[in-house]
mmCIF file of C-alpha atoms in Angstrom:
data_model
loop_
_atom_site.group_PDB
_atom_site.id
_atom_site.type_symbol
_atom_site.label_atom_id
_atom_site.label_comp_id
_atom_site.label_asym_id
_atom_site.label_seq_id
_atom_site.Cartn_x
_atom_site.Cartn_y
_atom_site.Cartn_z
ATOM 1 C CA MET A 1 49.524 1.122 -12.451
ATOM 2 C CA LYS A 2 50.885 -0.719 -9.498
ATOM 3 C CA PHE A 3 49.233 1.549 -6.906
ATOM 4 C CA TYR A 4 45.776 1.350 -8.464
ATOM 5 C CA ARG A 5 45.820 -2.438 -8.565
ATOM 6 C CA ALA A 6 47.185 -2.654 -5.002
ATOM 7 C CA CYS A 7 44.967 -0.021 -3.471
ATOM 8 C CA ILE A 8 41.675 -0.936 -5.088
ATOM 9 C CA SER A 9 39.858 -1.089 -1.730
ATOM 10 C CA LEU A 10 40.645 2.615 -1.223
ATOM 11 C CA PRO A 11 38.130 5.031 -2.804
ATOM 12 C CA LEU A 12 39.786 7.052 -5.582
ATOM 13 C CA VAL A 13 39.709 10.335 -3.724
ATOM 14 C CA ASP A 14 41.183 8.762 -0.613
ATOM 15 C CA LEU A 15 43.887 7.094 -2.689
ATOM 16 C CA ILE A 16 44.940 10.466 -4.152
ATOM 17 C CA ARG A 17 45.049 12.005 -0.686
ATOM 18 C CA HIS A 18 47.112 9.067 0.673
ATOM 19 C CA LEU A 19 49.494 9.347 -2.273
ATOM 20 C CA GLU A 20 49.931 13.080 -1.670
ATOM 21 C CA CYS A 21 50.900 12.270 1.895
ATOM 22 C CA PHE A 22 53.377 9.587 0.745
ATOM 23 C CA VAL A 23 55.051 11.898 -1.769
ATOM 24 C CA ALA A 24 55.266 14.777 0.714
ATOM 25 C CA VAL A 25 56.922 12.669 3.428
ATOM 26 C CA ALA A 26 59.288 11.166 0.834
ATOM 27 C CA GLU A 27 60.333 14.622 -0.415
ATOM 28 C CA GLU A 28 60.640 16.176 3.080
ATOM 29 C CA SER A 29 62.143 13.177 4.852
ATOM 30 C CA HIS A 30 60.237 14.505 7.927
ATOM 31 C CA PHE A 31 56.689 14.003 9.041
ATOM 32 C CA GLY A 32 56.403 17.433 10.679
ATOM 33 C CA ARG A 33 57.622 19.328 7.609
ATOM 34 C CA ALA A 34 55.412 17.215 5.367
ATOM 35 C CA ALA A 35 52.396 17.880 7.577
ATOM 36 C CA SER A 36 53.110 21.660 7.401
ATOM 37 C CA ARG A 37 53.433 21.469 3.646
ATOM 38 C CA LEU A 38 50.061 19.714 3.352
ATOM 39 C CA GLY A 39 48.346 21.973 5.857
ATOM 40 C CA MET A 40 47.406 19.190 8.220
ATOM 41 C CA ALA A 41 48.366 17.897 11.707
ATOM 42 C CA GLN A 42 51.017 15.250 12.012
ATOM 43 C CA PRO A 43 48.913 12.494 13.633
ATOM 44 C CA PRO A 44 46.464 12.216 10.774
ATOM 45 C CA LEU A 45 49.395 12.252 8.342
ATOM 46 C CA SER A 46 51.046 9.329 10.117
ATOM 47 C CA GLN A 47 47.720 7.480 10.101
ATOM 48 C CA ARG A 48 47.314 7.890 6.329
ATOM 49 C CA ILE A 49 50.828 6.573 5.712
ATOM 50 C CA GLN A 50 50.074 3.533 7.963
ATOM 51 C CA ARG A 51 46.849 2.950 6.105
ATOM 52 C CA LEU A 52 48.611 3.089 2.759
ATOM 53 C CA GLU A 53 51.231 0.663 3.996
ATOM 54 C CA ARG A 54 48.609 -1.809 5.117
ATOM 55 C CA GLU A 55 46.763 -1.591 1.766
ATOM 56 C CA LEU A 56 50.027 -2.108 -0.198
ATOM 57 C CA GLY A 57 51.329 -4.757 2.100
ATOM 58 C CA VAL A 58 54.801 -3.148 2.210
ATOM 59 C CA ARG A 59 56.596 -0.694 4.536
ATOM 60 C CA LEU A 60 57.263 2.583 2.761
ATOM 61 C CA PHE A 61 59.463 4.315 5.385
ATOM 62 C CA ASP A 62 62.024 3.473 7.928
ATOM 63 C CA ARG A 63 61.417 5.644 10.967
ATOM 64 C CA THR A 64 63.519 6.679 13.913
ATOM 65 C CA SER A 65 62.973 9.399 16.452
ATOM 66 C CA ARG A 66 65.283 11.691 14.393
ATOM 67 C CA HIS A 67 65.104 10.427 10.825
ATOM 68 C CA VAL A 68 62.669 9.189 8.142
ATOM 69 C CA SER A 69 63.912 7.450 5.021
ATOM 70 C CA LEU A 70 62.361 5.473 2.150
ATOM 71 C CA THR A 71 62.588 1.780 2.186
ATOM 72 C CA ARG A 72 63.515 -0.079 -1.029
ATOM 73 C CA ALA A 73 59.807 -0.630 -1.670
ATOM 74 C CA GLY A 74 59.047 3.048 -1.030
ATOM 75 C CA THR A 75 61.796 4.045 -3.430
ATOM 76 C CA LEU A 76 60.466 1.769 -6.175
ATOM 77 C CA LEU A 77 56.908 2.953 -5.732
ATOM 78 C CA LEU A 78 57.641 6.697 -5.458
ATOM 79 C CA GLN A 79 57.656 7.450 -9.271
ATOM 80 C CA ASP A 80 54.376 5.535 -9.695
ATOM 81 C CA ALA A 81 52.878 7.762 -7.019
ATOM 82 C CA ARG A 82 54.067 10.909 -8.676
ATOM 83 C CA ASP A 83 52.750 9.783 -12.045
ATOM 84 C CA LEU A 84 49.365 9.127 -10.605
ATOM 85 C CA LEU A 85 49.299 12.531 -8.945
ATOM 86 C CA LEU A 86 50.203 14.255 -12.188
ATOM 87 C CA ARG A 87 47.351 12.415 -13.926
ATOM 88 C CA ALA A 88 45.052 13.452 -11.198
ATOM 89 C CA GLU A 89 46.062 17.118 -11.622
ATOM 90 C CA ALA A 90 45.411 16.832 -15.383
ATOM 91 C CA LEU A 91 42.017 15.386 -14.646
ATOM 92 C CA ARG A 92 41.172 18.239 -12.301
ATOM 93 C CA GLY A 93 42.310 20.801 -14.863
ATOM 94 C CA THR A 94 40.119 19.283 -17.544
ATOM 95 C CA ALA A 95 37.189 18.976 -15.138
ATOM 96 C CA HIS A 96 37.574 22.632 -14.200
ATOM 97 C CA ARG A 97 37.263 23.765 -17.766
ATOM 98 C CA ILE A 98 34.197 21.434 -18.269
ATOM 99 C CA SER A 99 32.618 22.826 -15.152
ATOM 100 C CA GLN A 100 33.062 26.414 -16.530
ATOM 101 C CA GLY A 101 31.399 25.375 -19.776
ATOM 102 C CA GLU A 102 34.745 25.434 -21.616
ATOM 103 C CA SER A 103 35.218 21.768 -22.424
ATOM 104 C CA GLY A 104 38.068 21.449 -24.936
ATOM 105 C CA LEU A 105 38.877 25.151 -24.678
ATOM 106 C CA LEU A 106 42.393 26.345 -23.796
ATOM 107 C CA ARG A 107 42.702 30.030 -22.968
ATOM 108 C CA ALA A 108 46.271 30.982 -23.951
ATOM 109 C CA ALA A 109 48.250 34.162 -24.539
ATOM 110 C CA LEU A 110 51.371 35.345 -26.373
ATOM 111 C CA PRO A 111 53.115 38.718 -26.209
ATOM 112 C CA SER A 112 53.110 41.066 -29.156
ATOM 113 C CA ASP A 113 56.815 40.636 -29.907
ATOM 114 C CA ILE A 114 56.274 37.074 -31.095
ATOM 115 C CA SER A 115 56.332 36.914 -34.837
ATOM 116 C CA GLY A 116 53.548 35.652 -37.049
ATOM 117 C CA GLU A 117 55.775 32.738 -38.162
ATOM 118 C CA THR A 118 56.272 31.646 -34.525
ATOM 119 C CA VAL A 119 52.579 31.884 -33.773
ATOM 120 C CA ALA A 120 51.592 29.815 -36.788
ATOM 121 C CA ALA A 121 54.215 27.187 -36.032
ATOM 122 C CA ALA A 122 53.097 26.888 -32.403
ATOM 123 C CA LEU A 123 49.460 26.498 -33.298
ATOM 124 C CA ALA A 124 50.156 23.970 -36.043
ATOM 125 C CA ASP A 125 52.342 21.979 -33.596
ATOM 126 C CA LEU A 126 49.643 22.131 -30.958
ATOM 127 C CA ARG A 127 46.991 20.812 -33.346
ATOM 128 C CA THR A 128 49.283 17.826 -33.984
ATOM 129 C CA ARG A 129 50.042 17.226 -30.299
ATOM 130 C CA HIS A 130 46.488 17.805 -28.995
ATOM 131 C CA PRO A 131 43.938 17.764 -31.819
ATOM 132 C CA GLY A 132 40.954 17.804 -29.485
ATOM 133 C CA VAL A 133 41.738 21.181 -27.894
ATOM 134 C CA GLN A 134 40.339 24.478 -29.067
ATOM 135 C CA VAL A 135 42.720 27.371 -28.492
ATOM 136 C CA GLN A 136 41.401 30.814 -27.607
ATOM 137 C CA LEU A 137 44.555 32.793 -28.211
ATOM 138 C CA HIS A 138 45.038 36.337 -26.892
ATOM 139 C CA GLU A 139 47.750 38.925 -27.434
ATOM 140 C CA LEU A 140 48.713 40.107 -23.942
ATOM 141 C CA THR A 141 51.717 41.764 -22.303
ATOM 142 C CA THR A 142 53.477 40.075 -19.450
ATOM 143 C CA SER A 143 51.637 42.193 -16.914
ATOM 144 C CA GLY A 144 48.309 41.385 -18.664
ATOM 145 C CA GLN A 145 49.000 37.728 -18.548
ATOM 146 C CA LEU A 146 49.966 37.696 -14.822
ATOM 147 C CA ALA A 147 46.737 39.474 -14.025
ATOM 148 C CA ALA A 148 44.628 37.149 -16.131
ATOM 149 C CA LEU A 149 46.247 34.056 -14.691
ATOM 150 C CA ALA A 150 45.685 35.347 -11.112
ATOM 151 C CA ALA A 151 42.032 35.976 -11.980
ATOM 152 C CA HIS A 152 41.664 32.478 -13.498
ATOM 153 C CA GLU A 153 40.803 34.093 -16.779
ATOM 154 C CA LEU A 154 43.779 32.488 -18.579
ATOM 155 C CA ASP A 155 45.075 28.893 -18.554
ATOM 156 C CA VAL A 156 48.602 29.462 -19.932
ATOM 157 C CA GLY A 157 50.799 32.129 -21.375
ATOM 158 C CA LEU A 158 54.333 33.089 -22.461
ATOM 159 C CA ILE A 159 55.836 35.645 -20.087
ATOM 160 C CA HIS A 160 59.061 37.637 -20.110
ATOM 161 C CA HIS A 161 61.390 37.560 -17.121
ATOM 162 C CA PRO A 162 62.103 39.071 -14.694
ATOM 163 C CA CYS A 163 58.670 39.220 -13.190
ATOM 164 C CA ASP A 164 56.802 37.994 -10.083
ATOM 165 C CA VAL A 165 56.060 34.281 -10.700
ATOM 166 C CA THR A 166 54.501 33.585 -7.224
ATOM 167 C CA GLY A 167 51.913 30.842 -7.541
ATOM 168 C CA LEU A 168 53.020 29.820 -11.014
ATOM 169 C CA GLU A 169 54.729 26.898 -12.631
ATOM 170 C CA LEU A 170 57.146 27.566 -15.485
ATOM 171 C CA GLY A 171 58.470 25.784 -18.482
ATOM 172 C CA PRO A 172 62.133 26.027 -19.549
ATOM 173 C CA VAL A 173 63.475 29.542 -19.839
ATOM 174 C CA LEU A 174 64.470 30.376 -23.384
ATOM 175 C CA ARG A 175 66.742 33.221 -24.428
ATOM 176 C CA ARG A 176 66.525 35.379 -27.526
ATOM 177 C CA GLU A 177 69.423 37.818 -27.836
ATOM 178 C CA LEU A 178 68.504 41.397 -28.629
ATOM 179 C CA GLY A 179 70.173 43.492 -31.303
ATOM 180 C CA VAL A 180 69.663 47.071 -32.319
ATOM 181 C CA LEU A 181 67.449 48.605 -35.015
ATOM 182 C CA LEU A 182 68.889 51.838 -36.337
ATOM 183 C CA PRO A 183 68.753 54.028 -39.461
ATOM 184 C CA ARG A 184 70.967 52.830 -42.234
ATOM 185 C CA HIS A 185 72.710 56.152 -42.485
ATOM 186 C CA LEU A 186 74.175 56.107 -38.954
ATOM 187 C CA ALA A 187 77.866 55.331 -38.671
ATOM 188 C CA ALA A 188 77.075 52.540 -36.165
ATOM 189 C CA ALA A 189 75.052 50.816 -38.923
ATOM 190 C CA ALA A 190 78.346 50.019 -40.717
ATOM 191 C CA LEU A 191 79.612 48.024 -37.785
ATOM 192 C CA THR A 192 79.330 44.203 -37.688
ATOM 193 C CA GLU A 193 78.539 44.393 -33.938
ATOM 194 C CA VAL A 194 77.405 47.543 -32.202
ATOM 195 C CA PRO A 195 78.649 48.353 -28.641
ATOM 196 C CA LEU A 196 76.105 50.129 -26.539
ATOM 197 C CA THR A 197 78.406 53.055 -26.085
ATOM 198 C CA ALA A 198 78.075 53.724 -29.836
ATOM 199 C CA LEU A 199 74.408 54.521 -29.271
ATOM 200 C CA GLN A 200 75.084 57.345 -26.850
ATOM 201 C CA GLY A 201 73.107 60.493 -27.773
ATOM 202 C CA HIS A 202 70.284 58.648 -29.485
ATOM 203 C CA GLY A 203 66.861 58.175 -27.896
ATOM 204 C CA LEU A 204 65.322 54.727 -27.356
ATOM 205 C CA ALA A 205 61.967 53.347 -28.517
ATOM 206 C CA LEU A 206 60.765 50.931 -25.878
ATOM 207 C CA PHE A 207 57.493 49.128 -24.856
ATOM 208 C CA PRO A 208 55.476 50.988 -22.142
ATOM 209 C CA ARG A 209 56.748 50.290 -18.654
ATOM 210 C CA ALA A 210 53.331 49.076 -17.484
ATOM 211 C CA ASP A 211 53.563 46.116 -19.869
ATOM 212 C CA ALA A 212 56.551 44.537 -17.998
ATOM 213 C CA PRO A 213 57.929 46.879 -15.353
ATOM 214 C CA ALA A 214 60.802 44.749 -14.156
ATOM 215 C CA LEU A 215 61.974 43.981 -17.666
ATOM 216 C CA TYR A 216 61.716 47.711 -18.615
ATOM 217 C CA ASP A 217 63.833 48.652 -15.661
ATOM 218 C CA ASP A 218 66.316 45.839 -16.389
ATOM 219 C CA VAL A 219 66.857 46.992 -19.966
ATOM 220 C CA LEU A 220 67.587 50.609 -18.939
ATOM 221 C CA THR A 221 69.840 49.436 -16.066
ATOM 222 C CA THR A 222 71.872 47.116 -18.357
ATOM 223 C CA CYS A 223 72.181 49.985 -20.879
ATOM 224 C CA ALA A 224 73.413 52.372 -18.204
ATOM 225 C CA ARG A 225 75.929 49.822 -16.959
ATOM 226 C CA ASN A 226 77.299 49.443 -20.430
ATOM 227 C CA GLY A 227 77.699 53.093 -21.329
ATOM 228 C CA TYR A 228 74.370 53.978 -22.961
ATOM 229 C CA THR A 229 71.911 56.327 -21.254
ATOM 230 C CA PRO A 230 69.269 57.432 -23.733
ATOM 231 C CA PRO A 231 68.432 61.118 -23.563
ATOM 232 C CA ALA A 232 64.747 60.254 -24.203
ATOM 233 C CA VAL A 233 62.644 57.133 -24.122
ATOM 234 C CA ARG A 234 59.721 56.915 -26.593
ATOM 235 C CA HIS A 235 57.093 54.322 -25.991
ATOM 236 C CA GLY A 236 55.766 52.102 -28.800
ATOM 237 C CA GLN A 237 55.180 48.476 -29.750
ATOM 238 C CA GLY A 238 53.799 48.165 -33.258
ATOM 239 C CA SER A 239 56.530 47.475 -35.810
ATOM 240 C CA SER A 240 55.332 50.205 -38.176
ATOM 241 C CA PHE A 241 55.162 52.787 -35.411
ATOM 242 C CA VAL A 242 58.596 51.831 -34.105
ATOM 243 C CA ARG A 243 59.993 52.019 -37.604
ATOM 244 C CA GLY A 244 58.580 55.530 -37.976
ATOM 245 C CA LEU A 245 60.227 56.654 -34.736
ATOM 246 C CA ILE A 246 63.619 55.213 -35.840
ATOM 247 C CA LEU A 247 63.449 57.133 -39.195
ATOM 248 C CA SER A 248 62.131 60.470 -37.908
ATOM 249 C CA ALA A 249 62.915 60.906 -34.245
ATOM 250 C CA ASP A 250 66.624 60.037 -33.941
ATOM 251 C CA VAL A 251 65.929 56.926 -31.853
ATOM 252 C CA ILE A 252 66.998 53.333 -31.892
ATOM 253 C CA ALA A 253 65.217 50.221 -30.736
ATOM 254 C CA PHE A 254 66.125 46.785 -29.451
ATOM 255 C CA ALA A 255 64.650 43.681 -31.023
ATOM 256 C CA PRO A 256 65.453 40.031 -31.692
ATOM 257 C CA HIS A 257 66.704 39.401 -35.228
ATOM 258 C CA ASP A 258 63.704 38.649 -37.484
ATOM 259 C CA PRO A 259 64.526 38.653 -41.236
ATOM 260 C CA ALA A 260 61.021 37.448 -41.996
ATOM 261 C CA ARG A 261 59.788 40.924 -41.212
ATOM 262 C CA PRO A 262 61.209 43.242 -43.950
ATOM 263 C CA ASP A 263 59.244 46.229 -42.581
ATOM 264 C CA VAL A 264 61.708 46.561 -39.678
ATOM 265 C CA GLY A 265 65.338 45.823 -40.346
ATOM 266 C CA GLY A 266 64.790 42.903 -42.741
ATOM 267 C CA ALA A 267 66.824 42.209 -45.869
ATOM 268 C CA SER A 268 64.456 44.243 -48.059
ATOM 269 C CA ASP A 269 64.200 47.230 -45.726
ATOM 270 C CA PRO A 270 66.206 50.001 -47.425
ATOM 271 C CA SER A 271 66.085 52.460 -44.476
ATOM 272 C CA VAL A 272 66.478 50.444 -41.208
ATOM 273 C CA VAL A 273 69.105 47.848 -40.404
ATOM 274 C CA TRP A 274 69.423 45.356 -37.574
ATOM 275 C CA ARG A 275 72.815 44.697 -36.019
ATOM 276 C CA PRO A 276 73.798 42.390 -33.048
ATOM 277 C CA LEU A 277 75.039 44.096 -29.927
ATOM 278 C CA ALA A 278 78.727 43.539 -29.020
ATOM 279 C CA GLY A 279 78.974 41.194 -26.114
ATOM 280 C CA ALA A 280 75.220 40.330 -26.221
ATOM 281 C CA PRO A 281 74.330 42.322 -23.069
ATOM 282 C CA LEU A 282 70.573 42.332 -23.682
ATOM 283 C CA ALA A 283 68.249 39.357 -24.170
ATOM 284 C CA LEU A 284 64.567 38.458 -23.894
ATOM 285 C CA ARG A 285 64.206 35.583 -21.444
ATOM 286 C CA SER A 286 60.788 33.936 -21.709
ATOM 287 C CA SER A 287 58.987 30.877 -20.442
ATOM 288 C CA VAL A 288 55.531 29.454 -20.613
ATOM 289 C CA ALA A 289 53.647 29.839 -17.331
ATOM 290 C CA TRP A 290 50.538 28.454 -15.782
ATOM 291 C CA LEU A 291 48.860 28.398 -12.292
ATOM 292 C CA ARG A 292 50.465 25.896 -9.965
ATOM 293 C CA GLY A 293 48.584 22.635 -10.042
ATOM 294 C CA ARG A 294 46.827 23.404 -13.344
ATOM 295 C CA GLY A 295 49.289 21.953 -15.717
ATOM 296 C CA ASP A 296 47.101 19.502 -17.489
ATOM 297 C CA THR A 297 47.936 17.763 -20.731
ATOM 298 C CA ALA A 298 46.678 20.609 -22.909
ATOM 299 C CA VAL A 299 48.727 23.134 -21.011
ATOM 300 C CA GLN A 300 51.837 20.983 -21.348
ATOM 301 C CA ALA A 301 51.217 20.511 -25.046
ATOM 302 C CA PHE A 302 50.994 24.259 -25.532
ATOM 303 C CA ALA A 303 54.162 24.767 -23.543
ATOM 304 C CA GLU A 304 56.066 22.296 -25.733
ATOM 305 C CA ALA A 305 54.631 23.684 -28.965
ATOM 306 C CA VAL A 306 55.531 27.237 -28.092
ATOM 307 C CA GLY A 307 59.003 26.252 -26.944
ATOM 308 C CA ASP A 308 59.671 24.290 -30.162
ATOM 309 C CA ALA A 309 58.299 27.151 -32.316
ATOM 310 C CA LEU A 310 60.508 29.678 -30.643
ATOM 311 C CA ARG A 311 63.598 27.493 -31.232
ATOM 312 C CA ALA A 312 62.744 26.760 -34.848
ATOM 313 C CA THR A 313 61.574 30.179 -36.013
ATOM 314 C CA ALA A 314 63.029 32.700 -33.639
ATOM 315 C CA GLY A 315 66.501 31.243 -32.860
ATOM 316 C CA ALA A 316 65.692 30.874 -29.128
ATOM 317 C CA GLY A 317 68.038 28.848 -27.034
ATOM 318 C CA PRO A 318 68.260 27.652 -23.415
ATOM 319 C CA GLU A 319 69.180 30.202 -20.759
ATOM 320 C CA ILE A 320 72.722 29.162 -19.629
ATOM 321 C CA PRO A 321 73.398 28.783 -16.843
ATOM 322 C CA ASP A 322 69.876 27.513 -16.021
ATOM 323 C CA ARG A 323 69.074 29.586 -12.961
ATOM 324 C CA PRO A 324 66.126 31.427 -11.415
ATOM 325 C CA LEU A 325 65.659 34.982 -12.700
ATOM 326 C CA HIS A 326 65.198 37.270 -9.696
ATOM 327 C CA LEU A 327 63.628 40.717 -9.643
ATOM 328 C CA ARG A 328 66.136 43.540 -8.962
ATOM 329 C CA PRO A 329 64.923 45.713 -6.096
ATOM 330 C CA VAL A 330 65.406 48.997 -8.050
ATOM 331 C CA ALA A 331 66.598 49.876 -11.508
ATOM 332 C CA GLU A 332 69.852 51.789 -11.227
ATOM 333 C CA TYR A 333 68.890 53.894 -14.221
ATOM 334 C CA LEU A 334 65.972 55.393 -12.216
ATOM 335 C CA LEU A 335 68.033 56.398 -9.182
#
């Protein structure tokens, strides 16, 4: 790398700190904002930039009293600086696991709605991408994953939006459209697409609210907006339990299409059918998440493997338009 060869007289730790300053000033175009972002005073920041410029033998910034801009040399070297910082973060992440006695161990989680085929595809892909990593895989809800990440008990997981992602970095948001599972004898089961209004009068089987509160409220709010207010909400997650509720308790359930699971709405299930919802009003939006600054190579490999597995086995696609998913302040259904 250009920087390493040019800055060999700087100790490695100092080099990383100087590069962090360079990237911050380049991205903020302002020494004061960069200093605030780095949690340091402006004079030491300016001194580090000057030291880095002396070591490199080039001027990185053009400075005026009102404006800071990259020179041509600074522009050319910026990507190298970012690459080195990413490698440093990966090194820190690996070192952290080693220091905890977990060398080669990646603590990961997936939610219970992920099919066995998706889990198997993701793990097989991860072994190919990163054969040296040992995965300790957990089945956790979104709330459970967020708590485990915050407690540093989990390295990476697949969460459902919307949720509070403060302090996290996210992979691409993938969308799986939800259809409806309903008894085959219902009139709505004969429809090619089922409008939510056709479900009026039937209860709803839904995951417990504590598992993903914002998503739970979002589902009920969207249903209410589209003409379906369930008279009762029954809580359940296991496919056999949900199927039992559908067959005996006059309820329906929402789920992604999964023909590989004949026990719930698959081709060989004689009692329960899956139908798409008219207008696709409901979807599961998911992304891989990890603590900010802890996205080492193993974490990135897991994110790519899970994303590819969801696309290949679960029909997931990109969220369009690609935009942040914000928490709604209150679910209208609960007002």
